[in-house]
PDB file of C-alpha atoms in Angstrom:
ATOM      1  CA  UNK A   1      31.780   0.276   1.278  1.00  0.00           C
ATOM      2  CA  UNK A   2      32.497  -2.844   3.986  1.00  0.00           C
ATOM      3  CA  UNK A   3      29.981  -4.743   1.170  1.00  0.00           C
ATOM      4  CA  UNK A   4      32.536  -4.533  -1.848  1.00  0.00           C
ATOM      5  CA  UNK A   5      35.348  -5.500   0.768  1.00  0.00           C
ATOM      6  CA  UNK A   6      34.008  -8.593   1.524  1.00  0.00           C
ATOM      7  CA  UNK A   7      33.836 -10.291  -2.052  1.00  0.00           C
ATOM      8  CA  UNK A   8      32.728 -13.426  -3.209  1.00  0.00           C
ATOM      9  CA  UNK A   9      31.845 -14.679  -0.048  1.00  0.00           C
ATOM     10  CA  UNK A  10      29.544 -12.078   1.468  1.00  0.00           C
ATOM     11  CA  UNK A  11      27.657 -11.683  -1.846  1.00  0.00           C
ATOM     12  CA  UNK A  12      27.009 -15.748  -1.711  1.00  0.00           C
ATOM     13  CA  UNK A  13      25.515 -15.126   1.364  1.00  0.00           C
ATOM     14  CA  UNK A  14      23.508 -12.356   0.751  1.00  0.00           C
ATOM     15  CA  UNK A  15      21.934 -14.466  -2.228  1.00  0.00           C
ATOM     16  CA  UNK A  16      21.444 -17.033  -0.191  1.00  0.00           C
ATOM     17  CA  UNK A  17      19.839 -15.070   2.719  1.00  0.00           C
ATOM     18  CA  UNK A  18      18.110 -13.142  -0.118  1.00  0.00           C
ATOM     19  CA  UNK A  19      16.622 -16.529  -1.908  1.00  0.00           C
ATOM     20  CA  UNK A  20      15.149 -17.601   1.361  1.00  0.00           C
ATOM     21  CA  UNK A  21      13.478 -14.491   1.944  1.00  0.00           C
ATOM     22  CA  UNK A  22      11.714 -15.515  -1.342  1.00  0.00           C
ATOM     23  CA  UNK A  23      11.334 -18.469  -0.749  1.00  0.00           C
ATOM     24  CA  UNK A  24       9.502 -17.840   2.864  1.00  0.00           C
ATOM     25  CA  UNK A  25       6.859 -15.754   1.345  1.00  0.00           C
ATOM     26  CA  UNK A  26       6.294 -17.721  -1.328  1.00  0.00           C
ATOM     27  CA  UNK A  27       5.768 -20.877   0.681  1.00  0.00           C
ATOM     28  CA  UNK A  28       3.689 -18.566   2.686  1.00  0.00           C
ATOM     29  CA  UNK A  29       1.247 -17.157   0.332  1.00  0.00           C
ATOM     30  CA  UNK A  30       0.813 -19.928  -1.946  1.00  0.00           C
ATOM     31  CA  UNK A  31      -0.324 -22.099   0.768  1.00  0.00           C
ATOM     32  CA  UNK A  32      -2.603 -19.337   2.443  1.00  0.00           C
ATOM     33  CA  UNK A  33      -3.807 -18.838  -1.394  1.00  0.00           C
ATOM     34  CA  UNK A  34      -4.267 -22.593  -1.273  1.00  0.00           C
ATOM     35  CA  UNK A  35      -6.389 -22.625   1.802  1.00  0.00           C
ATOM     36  CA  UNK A  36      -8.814 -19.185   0.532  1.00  0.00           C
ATOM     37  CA  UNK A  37      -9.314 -20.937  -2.796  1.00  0.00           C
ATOM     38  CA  UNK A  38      -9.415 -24.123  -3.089  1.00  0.00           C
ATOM     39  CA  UNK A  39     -12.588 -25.911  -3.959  1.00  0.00           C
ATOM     40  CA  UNK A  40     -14.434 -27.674  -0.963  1.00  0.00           C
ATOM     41  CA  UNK A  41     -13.010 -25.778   1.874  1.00  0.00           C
ATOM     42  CA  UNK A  42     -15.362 -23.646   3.962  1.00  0.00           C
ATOM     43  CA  UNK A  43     -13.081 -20.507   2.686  1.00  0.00           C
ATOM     44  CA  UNK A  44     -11.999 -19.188   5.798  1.00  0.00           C
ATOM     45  CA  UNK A  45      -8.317 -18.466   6.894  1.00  0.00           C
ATOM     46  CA  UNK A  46      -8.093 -19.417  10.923  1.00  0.00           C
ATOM     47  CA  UNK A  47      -5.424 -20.025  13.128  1.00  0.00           C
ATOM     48  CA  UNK A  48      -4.626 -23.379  11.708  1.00  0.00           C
ATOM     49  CA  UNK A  49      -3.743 -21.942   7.918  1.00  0.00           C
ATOM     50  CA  UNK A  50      -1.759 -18.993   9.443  1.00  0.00           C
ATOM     51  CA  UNK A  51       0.372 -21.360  11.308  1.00  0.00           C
ATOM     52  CA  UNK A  52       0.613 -24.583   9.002  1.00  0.00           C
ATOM     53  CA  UNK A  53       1.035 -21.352   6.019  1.00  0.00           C
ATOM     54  CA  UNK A  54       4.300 -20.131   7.939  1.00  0.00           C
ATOM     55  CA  UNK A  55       5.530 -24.132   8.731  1.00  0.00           C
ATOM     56  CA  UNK A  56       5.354 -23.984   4.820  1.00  0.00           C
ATOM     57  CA  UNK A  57       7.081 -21.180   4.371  1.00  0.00           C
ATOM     58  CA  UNK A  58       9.893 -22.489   6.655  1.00  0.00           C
ATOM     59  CA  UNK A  59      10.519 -25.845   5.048  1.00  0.00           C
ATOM     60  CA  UNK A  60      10.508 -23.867   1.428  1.00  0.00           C
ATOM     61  CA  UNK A  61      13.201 -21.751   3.342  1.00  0.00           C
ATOM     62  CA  UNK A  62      15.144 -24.400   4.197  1.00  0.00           C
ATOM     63  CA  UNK A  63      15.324 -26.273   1.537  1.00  0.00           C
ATOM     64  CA  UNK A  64      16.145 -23.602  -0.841  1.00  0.00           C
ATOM     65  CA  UNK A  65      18.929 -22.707   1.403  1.00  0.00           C
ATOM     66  CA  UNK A  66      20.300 -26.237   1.488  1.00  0.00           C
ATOM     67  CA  UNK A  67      19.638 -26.587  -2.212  1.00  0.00           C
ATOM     68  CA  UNK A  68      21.855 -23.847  -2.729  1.00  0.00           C
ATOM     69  CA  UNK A  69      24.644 -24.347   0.613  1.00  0.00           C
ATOM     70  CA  UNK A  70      24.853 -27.906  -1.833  1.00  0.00           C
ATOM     71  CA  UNK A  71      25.205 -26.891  -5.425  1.00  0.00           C
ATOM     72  CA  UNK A  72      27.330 -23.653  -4.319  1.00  0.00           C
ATOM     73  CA  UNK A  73      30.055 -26.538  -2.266  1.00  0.00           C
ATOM     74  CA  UNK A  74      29.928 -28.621  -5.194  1.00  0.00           C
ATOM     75  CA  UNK A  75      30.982 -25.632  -7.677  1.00  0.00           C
ATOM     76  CA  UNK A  76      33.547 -24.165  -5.369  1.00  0.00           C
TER      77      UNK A  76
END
């Protein structure tokens, strides 16, 4: 009930919040993907890939949610 009596501004948020959850784990998983299969590399996932995986993730994160803070200031 305290959703619906927010309006437009809470559900702008929670797409935004929402969009960089998906944009996280796909940052994340493409670039551990990246690091199991691509051609050349010895095929292991260490230490390294976890954490350069999740700076990945983060940057998709934030620019998703600054691509969208943007475009939803310039519509409103």
């Amino acid at each position: 009930m305290i959703d619906q009596q927010q309006g437009p501004e809470q559900s702008a948020g929670t797409r935004r919040r929402s969009a960089g959850i998906v944009a996280f784990v796909a940052g994340l998983v493409l670039t551990l993907a990246f690091f199991a299969f691509f051609p050349g590399l010895p095929h292991v996932i260490d230490w390294g890939a976890i954490v350069v995986a999740v700076l990945v993730g983060a940057l998709a994160r934030w620019i998703c949610q600054a691509r969208m803070r943007n475009r939803g200031g310039e519509n409103g």
